[in-house]
Amino acid sequence: MDQLFMHRAASEDVDAICDLLRRARPAEPIPDRDAIARLVDNGWLLLLEASNAELLGAVHVRLERGVGHVSLLTIEPDHRTEELAVRLLGVASALCDAFGCTPHEELGDIVAA
């Protein structure tokens, strides 16, 4: 696999994130565009991209009162591996550590932002 890059999502990434969610979760209801835009604005929506700018995955971290709420772990179906999941969750955990928060994976996936 090419070199991978991680960055914090910006408003111009919302459509690509919505597309990723539709591909990765075809049988599940996914958040609408406005909900994704709120996640970009509230917390850290982290994106994993290949060197060709292909969006491979995403994870959201919301820091609140010493807890890092980790949700929305999503990986492109054609690239879904344990390695990428571990990488995304590792960065989310490191972000929590950097702010002195305990990471907590959300069972319900999306937490109101």
mmCIF file of C-alpha atoms in Angstrom, residues 2 8-9 11 15 17 20 25 34 36 45 51 60 68 77 83 87 90 92 96 99 104 109 113:
data_model
loop_
_atom_site.group_PDB
_atom_site.id
_atom_site.type_symbol
_atom_site.label_atom_id
_atom_site.label_comp_id
_atom_site.label_asym_id
_atom_site.label_seq_id
_atom_site.Cartn_x
_atom_site.Cartn_y
_atom_site.Cartn_z
ATOM 1 C CA ASP A 2 1.147 3.521 -0.725
ATOM 2 C CA ARG A 8 -8.076 16.573 10.538
ATOM 3 C CA ALA A 9 -11.171 16.944 8.343
ATOM 4 C CA SER A 11 -15.509 21.577 5.690
ATOM 5 C CA ASP A 15 -18.941 15.271 0.771
ATOM 6 C CA ILE A 17 -16.789 11.581 4.084
ATOM 7 C CA LEU A 20 -17.095 6.944 2.209
ATOM 8 C CA ARG A 25 -22.068 0.994 5.341
ATOM 9 C CA ASP A 34 -25.340 18.376 8.149
ATOM 10 C CA ILE A 36 -21.135 15.160 9.331
ATOM 11 C CA LEU A 45 -12.815 14.045 12.621
ATOM 12 C CA SER A 51 -0.717 9.265 -1.269
ATOM 13 C CA HIS A 60 -14.196 10.906 15.183
ATOM 14 C CA GLY A 68 -12.193 11.037 24.588
ATOM 15 C CA PRO A 77 -14.409 -1.573 1.907
ATOM 16 C CA GLU A 83 -4.011 -2.831 10.274
ATOM 17 C CA ARG A 87 -3.892 2.661 12.915
ATOM 18 C CA GLY A 90 -4.179 4.318 17.617
ATOM 19 C CA ALA A 92 -7.502 8.531 18.145
ATOM 20 C CA CYS A 96 -6.885 11.491 23.735
ATOM 21 C CA PHE A 99 -5.171 16.080 25.930
ATOM 22 C CA HIS A 104 -13.826 5.517 25.269
ATOM 23 C CA ASP A 109 -21.276 5.074 16.770
ATOM 24 C CA ALA A 113 -21.941 16.868 18.624
#
